């Protein structure tokens, strides 16, 4: 079986990707320091797939640790998820974000070079576009200054990959620009585990519906959109996970050095109110919410043109917004 190093493999997108890698016949090796994830998730991946997972507990900024743990292993590829991702915190603690998010990519690239493994999939984000001038967003859409230090670390990591690619070391790299991942595995054994108060919409919705939060605040209804609330491209995390498997398949099929950037979204935009209504109707649950003021740094609308991913990776989304909201709720209920 082909070994794929998955940094942050116990995290939200990482765990779902490990399941899909195993389903596709790959052997994921997880590196995680559990700074924003839980060990039991690794057991759950094993439970879903019936496969034992090799786990390296540690920080992927620590290249020496990884080298020592991986010295007898032939690596075919790496999916590098591990990073901090809280927008608000990144403004308070920028050094933490620069050190970890950029430091870990440096260390992973250096590790892969020593291990003679050229294939890397990097977790980027549609945040690199800022508020784009053009919708849907294509990969060549001009980037705007990042709205947060978090967003800037993603832009810098993409620049770093470009410099590394240009150095002629033979890397084969895909930077996947995720739109808004939501939902959970249909087994309800793995899902998103936000630390403290969730920043993201769907975990806030499910925690409110479960009675853990009193009410959801919709951040503004005076935007220039049909119902006044912001529009995003919400993608089921299982579809997103499968895009990573397709990316690894693609990299392994290529024999020349490459660097490419790929939007991973559904191509549809939905407003905050549409998500709320959809959640209520698919789950038969009433949500307590109110309209509040805008949140700093929010973009009005952003959704992907997903055709490049479809053509390059031979991948397409299979699940709907309703599927994602049903699975997110099933996961929330299972946590009680
Ligand atoms: C956020 C980050 C983005 C990051 C992504 C990772 C910000 C500004 N952006 O994206 O950089 O890549 O998460 O998942 O934080 N909303 C509410 N009430 C809430 C929470 C959210 O109305 O309690 C609205 C937001 O205003 C937004 C939508 O829901 O319109 C989605 O918000 P969120 O889930 O935080 O995602 P993004 O802001 O798109």
XYZ file of C-alpha atoms and ligand atoms in Angstrom:
375
model
C 0.000 0.000 0.000
C 1.219 3.483 -0.804
C 2.128 5.525 2.258
C 0.723 9.042 2.442
C 1.827 11.303 5.272
C -1.165 13.278 6.546
C -0.229 16.168 8.827
C -3.143 17.254 10.979
C -4.723 13.911 10.155
C -6.809 13.859 13.330
C -8.338 17.241 12.499
C -11.648 17.961 10.838
C -10.737 17.708 7.155
C -7.715 15.498 7.875
C -9.721 12.742 9.559
C -12.278 12.543 6.752
C -9.439 12.469 4.236
C -7.752 9.558 6.059
C -10.999 7.578 5.752
C -11.216 8.269 2.013
C -7.515 7.494 1.483
C -8.040 4.095 3.100
C -11.213 3.515 1.046
C -9.105 4.180 -2.049
C -6.367 1.738 -0.999
C -3.765 4.173 0.405
C -2.074 3.913 3.779
C -2.284 7.226 5.657
C 0.329 7.941 8.320
C -0.951 10.640 10.652
C 1.180 13.331 12.258
C -0.744 15.345 14.809
C 0.115 17.238 17.979
C -3.557 17.273 19.062
C -3.447 21.027 19.606
C -6.897 21.324 18.021
C -8.012 17.707 17.726
C -8.655 14.662 19.891
C -6.944 11.285 20.001
C -10.219 9.374 19.970
C -10.744 10.576 16.393
C -7.868 8.311 15.314
C -9.674 5.354 16.930
C -12.823 6.371 15.100
C -11.022 6.395 11.739
C -9.916 2.850 12.558
C -13.479 1.939 13.515
C -14.928 3.269 10.250
C -12.321 1.679 8.020
C -11.253 -1.419 9.963
C -7.633 -0.437 9.356
C -4.955 0.245 11.968
C -3.515 3.745 11.672
C 0.106 4.612 12.171
C 0.253 7.731 14.339
C 3.184 10.031 14.987
C 2.295 12.241 17.891
C 4.209 15.476 17.567
C 4.624 18.772 15.897
C 5.320 18.878 12.198
C 7.554 21.929 12.675
C 9.886 19.358 14.295
C 11.554 17.991 11.177
C 14.051 15.910 13.150
C 11.289 14.057 14.958
C 9.543 13.256 11.691
C 12.767 12.135 10.035
C 13.532 9.778 12.887
C 10.014 8.289 12.902
C 9.839 7.919 9.134
C 13.377 6.781 8.367
C 12.408 3.239 7.328
C 9.323 4.247 5.388
C 8.903 4.874 1.683
C 6.601 7.861 1.341
C 4.617 8.356 -1.851
C 3.008 11.638 -0.923
C 2.028 14.091 1.752
C -1.164 15.993 2.457
C -0.272 18.922 4.651
C -3.291 20.070 6.680
C -1.663 20.971 9.980
C -2.142 24.680 10.651
C -3.918 27.103 12.946
C -7.109 28.468 11.453
C -8.900 30.847 13.823
C -9.215 34.182 12.063
C -9.832 36.273 15.216
C -7.017 34.636 17.176
C -4.617 35.226 14.300
C -5.108 38.988 14.684
C -4.332 38.714 18.414
C -1.394 36.323 18.071
C 0.120 36.766 14.614
C 3.507 35.284 15.562
C 1.865 32.039 16.605
C 0.302 31.838 13.136
C 3.416 32.797 11.187
C 5.595 30.422 13.171
C 3.307 27.415 12.931
C 1.641 27.791 9.544
C 4.718 28.863 7.619
C 7.248 26.975 9.773
C 5.410 23.697 9.268
C 5.330 24.023 5.484
C 9.083 24.773 5.464
C 9.783 21.747 7.611
C 7.501 19.448 5.599
C 9.063 20.496 2.272
C 12.523 19.944 3.673
C 11.497 16.541 5.059
C 9.966 15.471 1.732
C 13.119 16.545 -0.108
C 15.270 14.392 2.195
C 12.856 11.484 1.802
C 12.863 11.913 -1.998
C 9.107 12.273 -2.057
C 8.045 15.030 -4.482
C 4.257 14.844 -4.055
C 2.522 17.335 -1.794
C -1.055 18.535 -1.477
C -1.296 21.774 0.464
C -4.401 22.991 2.336
C -5.046 26.464 1.070
C -8.253 28.438 1.319
C -10.536 30.679 -0.692
C -9.510 33.267 1.889
C -6.491 33.924 -0.404
C -8.867 35.730 -2.826
C -10.184 38.227 -0.252
C -13.359 39.846 -1.679
C -12.916 38.929 -5.334
C -13.935 41.283 -8.160
C -15.218 38.390 -10.199
C -17.746 35.661 -9.334
C -17.676 32.731 -9.490
C -14.017 32.725 -8.553
C -11.638 31.060 -10.996
C -8.085 30.149 -10.057
C -6.678 33.106 -11.996
C -8.916 35.626 -10.198
C -6.688 38.345 -8.774
C -5.885 38.027 -5.088
C -6.689 40.874 -2.748
C -4.772 41.721 0.409
C -5.659 39.130 3.045
C -8.321 40.074 5.606
C -6.363 38.538 8.506
C -2.921 37.234 9.494
C -4.401 33.736 9.092
C -5.327 34.527 5.487
C -1.918 36.050 4.907
C -0.176 32.879 6.104
C -2.098 30.966 3.412
C -1.019 33.488 0.751
C 2.591 33.328 1.960
C 2.538 29.519 1.927
C 1.341 29.618 -1.682
C 4.227 32.022 -2.501
C 6.634 29.729 -0.693
C 5.476 26.780 -2.793
C 6.033 28.857 -5.916
C 9.593 29.785 -4.914
C 10.279 26.174 -4.048
C 8.868 24.956 -7.355
C 10.964 27.556 -9.233
C 14.116 26.347 -7.483
C 13.980 23.247 -9.684
C 13.923 20.696 -6.897
C 11.346 18.672 -8.817
C 8.401 19.148 -6.479
C 4.900 18.164 -7.627
C 2.478 20.281 -5.667
C -1.200 21.103 -5.638
C -2.552 23.905 -3.467
C -6.235 23.218 -2.884
C -8.248 26.341 -2.181
C -11.130 25.145 -0.056
C -14.366 27.025 0.074
C -16.495 26.367 3.206
C -16.256 22.761 4.414
C -19.230 21.655 6.505
C -20.949 18.439 7.588
C -19.539 15.247 9.013
C -19.037 11.610 8.135
C -22.449 9.927 7.594
C -21.523 7.350 10.271
C -21.482 10.265 12.778
C -18.232 8.805 14.152
C -16.082 11.763 13.071
C -16.861 15.429 12.506
C -15.827 18.937 13.440
C -14.760 19.484 17.077
C -14.452 23.230 17.602
C -12.456 24.322 20.654
C -14.569 26.626 22.809
C -17.083 28.910 21.118
C -17.255 28.066 17.412
C -16.358 30.801 14.923
C -17.833 29.015 11.937
C -21.490 29.044 11.015
C -22.489 25.380 10.951
C -20.951 24.309 14.291
C -22.596 27.369 15.821
C -25.937 26.333 14.325
C -25.697 22.736 15.559
C -24.565 23.779 19.060
C -27.443 26.262 19.264
C -29.968 23.678 18.103
C -28.539 21.281 20.725
C -29.091 23.891 23.438
C -25.387 24.474 24.120
C -25.673 28.093 22.897
C -28.633 30.326 23.488
C -28.928 31.760 20.008
C -27.158 32.236 16.735
C -26.432 35.759 15.570
C -26.603 36.276 11.819
C -23.780 38.674 11.082
C -25.563 41.353 9.056
C -28.530 41.361 6.664
C -27.699 44.581 4.835
C -25.286 43.114 2.284
C -25.850 43.460 -1.432
C -27.278 39.931 -1.816
C -30.858 38.742 -2.475
C -31.749 38.318 1.229
C -29.077 40.663 2.577
C -26.953 37.953 4.234
C -23.495 36.806 3.069
C -23.081 34.130 0.459
C -20.607 31.233 0.645
C -19.921 27.991 -1.174
C -20.568 25.233 1.399
C -19.025 21.881 0.525
C -19.606 18.562 2.282
C -16.400 17.547 4.054
C -16.618 14.028 2.556
C -16.613 15.501 -0.965
C -13.689 17.693 0.042
C -11.867 14.645 1.458
C -12.346 12.822 -1.846
C -10.811 15.782 -3.674
C -7.610 15.081 -1.731
C -7.569 11.453 -2.832
C -8.115 12.603 -6.428
C -5.233 15.061 -5.972
C -2.882 12.330 -4.776
C -3.969 10.098 -7.697
C -3.249 12.976 -10.050
C 0.187 13.774 -8.608
C 1.218 10.112 -8.741
C 0.179 9.969 -12.399
C 2.426 12.913 -13.359
C 6.123 12.532 -14.049
C 7.159 16.167 -14.382
C 7.571 18.803 -11.702
C 4.411 20.872 -11.306
C 2.673 23.428 -9.142
C -1.006 24.171 -9.544
C -3.817 25.841 -7.615
C -7.277 24.332 -7.577
C -10.580 25.627 -6.207
C -12.447 22.985 -4.257
C -16.057 24.036 -3.947
C -19.489 23.103 -5.255
C -19.931 26.061 -7.578
C -23.098 27.118 -5.699
C -23.499 30.055 -3.381
C -25.899 29.970 -0.425
C -26.789 32.745 1.980
C -26.666 32.438 5.758
C -30.481 32.493 5.899
C -30.697 29.744 3.275
C -28.376 27.588 5.376
C -30.519 28.183 8.465
C -33.756 27.372 6.616
C -32.229 24.303 5.067
C -30.960 23.113 8.458
C -34.395 23.559 10.001
C -36.258 21.814 7.203
C -33.934 18.831 6.729
C -33.678 18.107 10.454
C -37.117 19.218 11.608
C -35.486 21.397 14.269
C -36.238 25.034 15.062
C -33.258 27.323 15.430
C -33.203 30.338 17.719
C -31.489 33.130 15.823
C -31.437 36.888 15.516
C -30.032 39.348 13.044
C -26.986 41.180 14.397
C -24.369 43.515 13.043
C -21.734 42.659 10.465
C -18.595 40.795 11.538
C -15.291 42.541 10.823
C -13.424 41.137 7.864
C -16.344 39.188 6.359
C -16.536 39.169 2.575
C -19.979 39.715 1.076
C -20.079 36.822 -1.328
C -17.676 34.218 -2.569
C -18.273 30.973 -4.428
C -16.164 28.827 -6.684
C -16.032 28.057 -10.323
C -15.251 24.391 -9.690
C -14.748 23.354 -13.301
C -10.960 23.285 -13.162
C -11.008 20.709 -10.342
C -13.565 18.654 -12.240
C -11.386 18.551 -15.362
C -7.958 18.227 -13.769
C -8.819 15.798 -10.982
C -11.777 14.003 -12.535
C -13.604 14.781 -9.321
C -17.018 16.201 -8.638
C -19.164 16.817 -5.589
C -21.749 14.120 -4.903
C -23.439 15.465 -1.773
C -25.772 18.419 -1.265
C -26.064 21.210 1.272
C -28.960 19.269 2.821
C -26.830 16.110 3.143
C -24.147 18.157 4.883
C -26.596 19.784 7.305
C -28.195 16.426 8.082
C -24.792 14.848 8.774
C -23.638 17.849 10.832
C -26.718 17.488 13.032
C -26.313 13.703 13.373
C -22.727 14.297 14.531
C -23.784 16.989 17.015
C -26.451 14.691 18.472
C -23.901 11.866 18.782
C -21.653 14.114 20.910
C -24.224 14.407 23.702
C -13.981 31.589 7.808
C -12.791 32.440 7.711
C -11.951 31.963 6.553
C -11.529 30.531 6.795
C -12.757 29.687 7.025
C -12.320 28.327 7.500
C -13.530 34.613 8.623
C -13.783 36.032 8.316
N -13.163 33.839 7.583
O -14.706 31.695 6.588
O -10.814 32.759 6.423
O -10.811 30.041 5.702
O -13.602 30.247 8.019
O -13.427 27.514 7.671
O -13.621 34.190 9.747
N -21.899 33.630 10.299
C -22.961 34.131 11.038
N -23.007 33.863 12.377
C -22.066 33.093 13.004
C -20.985 32.565 12.239
C -20.936 32.869 10.885
O -23.819 34.834 10.509
O -22.162 32.893 14.218
C -21.842 33.911 8.857
C -20.609 34.680 8.449
O -20.834 36.056 8.531
C -20.419 34.187 7.026
C -20.960 32.757 7.030
O -21.769 32.674 8.193
O -21.214 34.934 6.163
C -19.870 31.726 7.089
O -19.014 32.040 8.175
P -17.832 31.071 8.631
O -18.371 29.716 8.819
O -17.137 31.735 9.769
O -16.911 30.996 7.355
P -16.170 32.178 6.547
O -16.308 33.472 7.193
O -16.619 32.092 5.142
